[in-house]
Backbone as JSON Lines, residues from 0, in Angstrom:
{"i":0,"aa":"M","n":[37.05,-15.39,144.19],"ca":[36.91,-16.09,145.46],"c":[35.46,-16.51,145.63]}
{"i":1,"aa":"P","n":[35.23,-17.74,146.03],"ca":[33.85,-18.2,146.24],"c":[33.14,-17.38,147.31]}
{"i":2,"aa":"E","n":[31.83,-17.33,147.2],"ca":[31.04,-16.51,148.11],"c":[31.03,-17.04,149.54]}
{"i":3,"aa":"Q","n":[31.5,-18.27,149.75],"ca":[31.47,-18.83,151.1],"c":[32.54,-18.21,152.0]}
{"i":4,"aa":"W","n":[33.51,-17.5,151.46],"ca":[34.59,-16.91,152.26],"c":[34.23,-15.47,152.62]}
{"i":5,"aa":"K","n":[34.36,-15.13,153.89],"ca":[34.05,-13.78,154.37],"c":[35.32,-13.16,154.92]}
{"i":6,"aa":"M","n":[35.58,-11.92,154.48],"ca":[36.74,-11.21,155.0],"c":[36.47,-10.81,156.45]}
{"i":7,"aa":"I","n":[37.43,-11.13,157.33],"ca":[37.28,-10.83,158.74],"c":[38.07,-9.58,159.11]}
{"i":8,"aa":"C","n":[39.32,-9.51,158.68],"ca":[40.16,-8.35,158.97],"c":[41.42,-8.43,158.14]}
{"i":9,"aa":"R","n":[42.23,-7.39,158.22],"ca":[43.53,-7.41,157.55],"c":[44.55,-8.08,158.47]}
{"i":10,"aa":"L","n":[45.48,-8.79,157.87],"ca":[46.5,-9.49,158.64],"c":[47.28,-8.52,159.52]}
{"i":11,"aa":"K","n":[47.61,-7.36,158.99],"ca":[48.41,-6.4,159.76],"c":[47.64,-5.84,160.96]}
{"i":12,"aa":"D","n":[46.3,-5.98,160.97],"ca":[45.51,-5.51,162.11],"c":[45.38,-6.55,163.22]}
{"i":13,"aa":"M","n":[45.84,-7.77,162.94],"ca":[45.79,-8.85,163.94],"c":[46.96,-8.72,164.9]}
{"i":14,"aa":"P","n":[46.69,-8.78,166.21],"ca":[47.81,-8.75,167.16],"c":[48.61,-10.05,167.09]}
{"i":15,"aa":"L","n":[49.91,-9.95,167.27],"ca":[50.76,-11.14,167.29],"c":[50.58,-11.89,168.6]}
{"i":16,"aa":"A","n":[50.43,-13.21,168.5],"ca":[50.38,-14.12,169.65],"c":[49.24,-13.83,170.62]}
{"i":17,"aa":"R","n":[48.2,-13.14,170.15],"ca":[47.02,-12.89,170.98],"c":[45.78,-13.18,170.17]}
{"i":18,"aa":"A","n":[44.68,-13.42,170.85],"ca":[43.43,-13.79,170.17],"c":[42.62,-12.55,169.79]}
{"i":19,"aa":"R","n":[41.99,-12.65,168.64],"ca":[40.97,-11.68,168.23],"c":[39.7,-12.49,168.07]}
{"i":20,"aa":"M","n":[38.61,-12.02,168.65],"ca":[37.37,-12.79,168.67],"c":[36.47,-12.42,167.49]}
{"i":21,"aa":"V","n":[35.89,-13.44,166.88],"ca":[34.89,-13.27,165.82],"c":[33.61,-13.87,166.39]}
{"i":22,"aa":"Q","n":[32.61,-13.02,166.58],"ca":[31.35,-13.47,167.17],"c":[30.57,-14.3,166.16]}
{"i":23,"aa":"R","n":[29.9,-15.32,166.66],"ca":[29.02,-16.16,165.84],"c":[27.6,-15.95,166.34]}
{"i":24,"aa":"G","n":[26.66,-16.08,165.46],"ca":[25.26,-16.03,165.86],"c":[24.67,-14.64,165.79]}
{"i":25,"aa":"L","n":[23.39,-14.61,166.04],"ca":[22.66,-13.35,166.08],"c":[22.78,-12.76,167.47]}
{"i":26,"aa":"A","n":[22.37,-11.49,167.63],"ca":[22.54,-10.79,168.9],"c":[21.87,-11.52,170.06]}
{"i":27,"aa":"W","n":[20.76,-12.18,169.84],"ca":[20.04,-12.84,170.93],"c":[20.55,-14.25,171.21]}
{"i":28,"aa":"Q","n":[21.45,-14.74,170.39],"ca":[22.02,-16.07,170.6],"c":[23.32,-15.96,171.39]}
{"i":29,"aa":"D","n":[23.46,-16.77,172.4],"ca":[24.67,-16.77,173.21],"c":[25.55,-17.93,172.75]}
{"i":30,"aa":"L","n":[26.27,-17.71,171.64],"ca":[27.09,-18.76,171.04],"c":[28.57,-18.46,171.3]}
{"i":31,"aa":"P","n":[29.38,-19.51,171.46],"ca":[30.81,-19.25,171.62],"c":[31.4,-18.64,170.35]}
{"i":32,"aa":"A","n":[32.32,-17.73,170.56],"ca":[32.96,-17.04,169.44],"c":[34.06,-17.92,168.85]}
{"i":33,"aa":"V","n":[34.65,-17.44,167.78],"ca":[35.81,-18.08,167.18],"c":[37.02,-17.21,167.53]}
{"i":34,"aa":"A","n":[38.06,-17.85,168.06],"ca":[39.3,-17.15,168.4],"c":[40.24,-17.23,167.21]}
{"i":35,"aa":"L","n":[40.64,-16.09,166.69],"ca":[41.67,-16.02,165.64],"c":[42.99,-15.77,166.33]}
{"i":36,"aa":"L","n":[44.0,-16.54,165.99],"ca":[45.32,-16.4,166.59],"c":[46.36,-16.25,165.49]}
{"i":37,"aa":"R","n":[47.19,-15.22,165.6],"ca":[48.24,-14.98,164.6],"c":[49.6,-15.31,165.21]}
{"i":38,"aa":"A","n":[50.27,-16.29,164.61],"ca":[51.6,-16.68,165.07],"c":[52.64,-15.7,164.52]}
{"i":39,"aa":"F","n":[53.86,-15.79,165.03],"ca":[54.92,-14.88,164.63],"c":[55.33,-15.06,163.17]}
{"i":40,"aa":"D","n":[55.04,-16.24,162.59],"ca":[55.34,-16.46,161.17],"c":[54.16,-16.08,160.28]}
{"i":41,"aa":"D","n":[53.16,-15.36,160.83],"ca":[51.95,-14.9,160.15],"c":[50.98,-16.01,159.78]}
{"i":42,"aa":"T","n":[51.15,-17.19,160.35],"ca":[50.15,-18.23,160.23],"c":[48.98,-17.82,161.11]}
{"i":43,"aa":"V","n":[47.75,-18.0,160.61],"ca":[46.56,-17.64,161.39],"c":[45.75,-18.91,161.64]}
{"i":44,"aa":"Y","n":[45.37,-19.11,162.88],"ca":[44.56,-20.25,163.29],"c":[43.21,-19.73,163.75]}
{"i":45,"aa":"A","n":[42.16,-20.5,163.47],"ca":[40.81,-20.16,163.93],"c":[40.24,-21.36,164.67]}
{"i":46,"aa":"L","n":[39.89,-21.16,165.94],"ca":[39.36,-22.23,166.78],"c":[38.12,-21.74,167.52]}
{"i":47,"aa":"L","n":[37.19,-22.64,167.73],"ca":[36.05,-22.31,168.58],"c":[36.58,-21.99,169.96]}
{"i":48,"aa":"D","n":[36.11,-20.91,170.55],"ca":[36.64,-20.43,171.82],"c":[36.07,-21.21,173.01]}
{"i":49,"aa":"T","n":[36.16,-22.52,172.93],"ca":[35.73,-23.4,174.02],"c":[36.74,-24.52,174.15]}
{"i":50,"aa":"L","n":[37.24,-24.71,175.35],"ca":[38.2,-25.79,175.59],"c":[37.51,-27.14,175.51]}
{"i":51,"aa":"P","n":[38.01,-28.04,174.67],"ca":[37.4,-29.37,174.6],"c":[37.56,-30.11,175.93]}
{"i":52,"aa":"C","n":[36.51,-30.77,176.33],"ca":[36.49,-31.6,177.56],"c":[36.54,-30.79,178.85]}
{"i":53,"aa":"L","n":[37.12,-29.6,178.83],"ca":[37.31,-28.84,180.06],"c":[36.33,-27.66,180.19]}
{"i":54,"aa":"G","n":[35.82,-27.17,179.08],"ca":[34.98,-25.98,179.1],"c":[35.83,-24.74,179.3]}
{"i":55,"aa":"G","n":[35.21,-23.6,179.27],"ca":[35.93,-22.34,179.44],"c":[36.56,-21.86,178.15]}
{"i":56,"aa":"P","n":[36.97,-20.6,178.11],"ca":[37.54,-20.02,176.89],"c":[38.98,-20.42,176.67]}
{"i":57,"aa":"L","n":[39.34,-20.7,175.43],"ca":[40.72,-21.0,175.12],"c":[41.5,-19.75,174.73]}
{"i":58,"aa":"A","n":[40.81,-18.63,174.51],"ca":[41.47,-17.4,174.12],"c":[42.36,-16.83,175.23]}
{"i":59,"aa":"H","n":[42.26,-17.37,176.44],"ca":[43.12,-16.93,177.54],"c":[44.5,-17.57,177.46]}
{"i":60,"aa":"G","n":[44.68,-18.48,176.51],"ca":[45.96,-19.17,176.36],"c":[47.02,-18.28,175.76]}
{"i":61,"aa":"V","n":[48.26,-18.74,175.84],"ca":[49.41,-18.04,175.29],"c":[49.92,-18.83,174.09]}
{"i":62,"aa":"L","n":[50.09,-18.15,172.97],"ca":[50.58,-18.8,171.75],"c":[52.09,-18.99,171.85]}
{"i":63,"aa":"M","n":[52.52,-20.24,171.71],"ca":[53.94,-20.58,171.73],"c":[54.22,-21.44,170.51]}
{"i":64,"aa":"E","n":[54.77,-20.82,169.47],"ca":[55.03,-21.47,168.2],"c":[53.75,-22.09,167.65]}
{"i":65,"aa":"K","n":[53.64,-23.4,167.64],"ca":[52.46,-24.08,167.05],"c":[51.53,-24.65,168.11]}
{"i":66,"aa":"T","n":[51.65,-24.17,169.36],"ca":[50.78,-24.63,170.43],"c":[50.18,-23.45,171.17]}
{"i":67,"aa":"L","n":[49.05,-23.71,171.8],"ca":[48.38,-22.74,172.65],"c":[48.43,-23.32,174.06]}
{"i":68,"aa":"V","n":[49.03,-22.57,174.98],"ca":[49.25,-23.06,176.34],"c":[48.38,-22.27,177.3]}
{"i":69,"aa":"G","n":[47.64,-22.98,178.13],"ca":[46.75,-22.34,179.09],"c":[47.49,-21.66,180.21]}
{"i":70,"aa":"P","n":[46.78,-20.79,180.96],"ca":[47.41,-20.12,182.11],"c":[48.03,-21.15,183.06]}
{"i":71,"aa":"N","n":[49.21,-20.85,183.55],"ca":[49.95,-21.74,184.46],"c":[50.17,-23.13,183.86]}
{"i":72,"aa":"N","n":[50.29,-23.19,182.54],"ca":[50.49,-24.46,181.82],"c":[49.39,-25.48,182.15]}
{"i":73,"aa":"S","n":[48.17,-24.99,182.36],"ca":[47.07,-25.87,182.77],"c":[46.54,-26.74,181.64]}
{"i":74,"aa":"W","n":[46.78,-26.37,180.38],"ca":[46.38,-27.18,179.24],"c":[47.22,-26.79,178.04]}
{"i":75,"aa":"I","n":[47.29,-27.69,177.04],"ca":[48.07,-27.45,175.83],"c":[47.27,-27.95,174.63]}
{"i":76,"aa":"I","n":[47.15,-27.1,173.61],"ca":[46.47,-27.47,172.36],"c":[47.47,-27.33,171.21]}
{"i":77,"aa":"E","n":[47.6,-28.38,170.41],"ca":[48.4,-28.32,169.18],"c":[47.53,-27.63,168.12]}
{"i":78,"aa":"L","n":[47.97,-26.51,167.61],"ca":[47.14,-25.7,166.72],"c":[46.99,-26.3,165.32]}
{"i":79,"aa":"E","n":[47.96,-27.04,164.85],"ca":[47.84,-27.64,163.52],"c":[46.71,-28.66,163.46]}
{"i":80,"aa":"S","n":[46.51,-29.39,164.54],"ca":[45.5,-30.45,164.56],"c":[44.29,-30.13,165.43]}
{"i":81,"aa":"G","n":[44.44,-29.15,166.34],"ca":[43.36,-28.85,167.28],"c":[43.32,-29.8,168.46]}
{"i":82,"aa":"R","n":[44.33,-30.66,168.58],"ca":[44.35,-31.69,169.61],"c":[44.75,-31.12,170.96]}
{"i":83,"aa":"L","n":[43.89,-31.36,171.96],"ca":[44.21,-31.04,173.35],"c":[45.06,-32.2,173.86]}
{"i":84,"aa":"V","n":[46.3,-31.9,174.26],"ca":[47.21,-32.98,174.64],"c":[47.44,-33.07,176.14]}
{"i":85,"aa":"A","n":[47.13,-32.04,176.87],"ca":[47.3,-32.08,178.33],"c":[46.29,-31.14,178.97]}
{"i":86,"aa":"P","n":[45.7,-31.44,180.07],"ca":[45.9,-32.6,180.93],"c":[45.08,-33.81,180.49]}
{"i":87,"aa":"V","n":[44.09,-33.62,179.66],"ca":[43.31,-34.72,179.11],"c":[43.37,-34.61,177.6]}
{"i":88,"aa":"Q","n":[42.89,-35.62,176.91],"ca":[42.88,-35.55,175.46],"c":[41.51,-35.11,174.97]}
{"i":89,"aa":"G","n":[41.51,-34.37,173.89],"ca":[40.28,-33.89,173.28],"c":[40.62,-33.24,171.96]}
{"i":90,"aa":"L","n":[39.62,-32.68,171.31],"ca":[39.83,-32.07,170.01],"c":[39.09,-30.74,169.95]}
{"i":91,"aa":"A","n":[39.83,-29.67,169.74],"ca":[39.24,-28.34,169.58],"c":[38.7,-28.23,168.16]}
{"i":92,"aa":"R","n":[37.64,-27.48,168.0],"ca":[37.06,-27.29,166.67],"c":[37.86,-26.24,165.91]}
{"i":93,"aa":"L","n":[38.42,-26.64,164.78],"ca":[39.18,-25.74,163.92],"c":[38.31,-25.23,162.78]}
{"i":94,"aa":"Y","n":[38.61,-24.04,162.3],"ca":[37.92,-23.46,161.14],"c":[38.93,-23.15,160.06]}
{"i":95,"aa":"A","n":[38.49,-23.29,158.82],"ca":[39.36,-23.02,157.68],"c":[39.66,-21.53,157.6]}
{"i":96,"aa":"V","n":[40.92,-21.2,157.33],"ca":[41.37,-19.81,157.21],"c":[42.07,-19.66,155.88]}
{"i":97,"aa":"R","n":[41.81,-18.56,155.21],"ca":[42.56,-18.21,153.99],"c":[43.1,-16.81,154.16]}
{"i":98,"aa":"I","n":[44.31,-16.62,153.69],"ca":[44.91,-15.29,153.68],"c":[45.2,-14.96,152.22]}
{"i":99,"aa":"M","n":[44.56,-13.91,151.74],"ca":[44.75,-13.47,150.35],"c":[44.9,-11.96,150.34]}
{"i":100,"aa":"D","n":[45.92,-11.49,149.66],"ca":[46.18,-10.06,149.55],"c":[46.22,-9.37,150.91]}
{"i":101,"aa":"G","n":[46.8,-10.05,151.9],"ca":[46.94,-9.45,153.21],"c":[45.65,-9.39,154.02]}
{"i":102,"aa":"R","n":[44.63,-10.13,153.59],"ca":[43.36,-10.15,154.31],"c":[43.05,-11.57,154.78]}
{"i":103,"aa":"I","n":[42.4,-11.66,155.94],"ca":[42.05,-12.95,156.53],"c":[40.6,-13.25,156.24]}
{"i":104,"aa":"Y","n":[40.35,-14.44,155.72],"ca":[39.0,-14.89,155.39],"c":[38.67,-16.16,156.17]}
{"i":105,"aa":"L","n":[37.42,-16.27,156.59],"ca":[36.92,-17.5,157.21],"c":[35.8,-18.07,156.36]}
{"i":106,"aa":"D","n":[35.66,-19.37,156.39],"ca":[34.62,-20.07,155.64],"c":[33.28,-19.91,156.36]}
{"i":107,"aa":"V","n":[32.37,-19.15,155.79],"ca":[31.08,-18.87,156.4],"c":[30.26,-20.15,156.57]}
{"i":108,"aa":"N","n":[30.34,-21.05,155.61],"ca":[29.58,-22.3,155.73],"c":[30.01,-23.08,156.96]}
{"i":109,"aa":"A","n":[31.31,-23.16,157.22],"ca":[31.8,-23.87,158.4],"c":[31.39,-23.15,159.69]}
{"i":110,"aa":"L","n":[31.43,-21.83,159.68],"ca":[31.05,-21.07,160.87],"c":[29.57,-21.24,161.2]}
{"i":111,"aa":"N","n":[28.76,-21.5,160.19],"ca":[27.32,-21.63,160.41],"c":[26.89,-23.03,160.85]}
{"i":112,"aa":"I","n":[27.8,-23.98,160.86],"ca":[27.46,-25.31,161.35],"c":[27.4,-25.25,162.87]}
{"i":113,"aa":"P","n":[26.31,-25.7,163.47],"ca":[26.22,-25.65,164.94],"c":[27.4,-26.36,165.6]}
{"i":114,"aa":"A","n":[27.93,-25.74,166.65],"ca":[29.11,-26.26,167.34],"c":[28.76,-27.26,168.44]}
{"i":115,"aa":"S","n":[27.48,-27.41,168.73],"ca":[27.08,-28.35,169.78],"c":[25.64,-28.8,169.51]}
{"i":116,"aa":"K","n":[25.2,-29.79,170.25],"ca":[23.82,-30.25,170.12],"c":[22.86,-29.17,170.59]}
{"i":117,"aa":"A","n":[23.26,-28.4,171.59],"ca":[22.4,-27.31,172.07],"c":[22.23,-26.25,170.99]}
{"i":118,"aa":"E","n":[23.31,-25.91,170.29],"ca":[23.23,-24.95,169.18],"c":[22.34,-25.49,168.07]}
{"i":119,"aa":"Q","n":[22.49,-26.78,167.78],"ca":[21.69,-27.4,166.74],"c":[20.2,-27.35,167.1]}
{"i":120,"aa":"A","n":[19.88,-27.61,168.36],"ca":[18.49,-27.55,168.81],"c":[17.96,-26.12,168.72]}
{"i":121,"aa":"L","n":[18.8,-25.15,169.09],"ca":[18.39,-23.75,169.01],"c":[18.14,-23.34,167.56]}
{"i":122,"aa":"A","n":[19.03,-23.74,166.68],"ca":[18.87,-23.42,165.26],"c":[17.6,-24.05,164.7]}
{"i":123,"aa":"G","n":[17.34,-25.3,165.09],"ca":[16.15,-25.98,164.61],"c":[14.87,-25.37,165.15]}
{"i":124,"aa":"A","n":[14.9,-24.95,166.42],"ca":[13.71,-24.38,167.05],"c":[13.3,-23.07,166.4]}
{"i":125,"aa":"F","n":[14.29,-22.3,165.96],"ca":[13.99,-21.01,165.37],"c":[14.17,-20.99,163.86]}
{"i":126,"aa":"A","n":[14.54,-22.14,163.3],"ca":[14.72,-22.31,161.86],"c":[15.74,-21.33,161.3]}
{"i":127,"aa":"V","n":[16.77,-21.04,162.1],"ca":[17.86,-20.19,161.61],"c":[19.17,-20.83,162.0]}
{"i":128,"aa":"L","n":[20.16,-20.62,161.19],"ca":[21.52,-21.05,161.5],"c":[22.29,-19.87,162.06]}
{"i":129,"aa":"P","n":[23.32,-20.11,162.8],"ca":[24.15,-18.99,163.29],"c":[24.69,-18.18,162.12]}
{"i":130,"aa":"H","n":[24.9,-16.92,162.37],"ca":[25.49,-16.04,161.37],"c":[26.77,-15.46,161.95]}
{"i":131,"aa":"V","n":[27.67,-15.04,161.09],"ca":[28.95,-14.5,161.52],"c":[28.79,-13.01,161.75]}
{"i":132,"aa":"Q","n":[29.31,-12.54,162.89],"ca":[29.34,-11.13,163.18],"c":[30.74,-10.75,163.61]}
{"i":133,"aa":"M","n":[31.14,-9.54,163.33],"ca":[32.46,-9.09,163.74],"c":[32.43,-8.6,165.17]}
{"i":134,"aa":"A","n":[33.47,-8.9,165.91],"ca":[33.58,-8.44,167.31],"c":[34.08,-7.01,167.34]}
């Protein structure tokens, strides 16, 4: 396995239809985490824990098959594409996931790419990129 993949946890340790958070950045950086979601068919999705266009955490959503539905049906994200389809359109940031030998891996290179212009400015100011930390 290439060195860019980091083991996050075992598949059997992931709760079904609920989010597990993977922290990004160093302790002093206040960066949004990545929400890992395990569907009932053992498909795992990784999304930046920020609602596109609306702000706020998406980990409060409920997993329903291939969609993530916000509290009181306030928003809907298609997990295969990351597309926010209601109430406005937008695109959630997806991360590559691999499952090998019952373990979940995330692409460290993708996790280290700044998720916003503010993150990019912070990384440039301190000459460091975000790093992956376990929650």
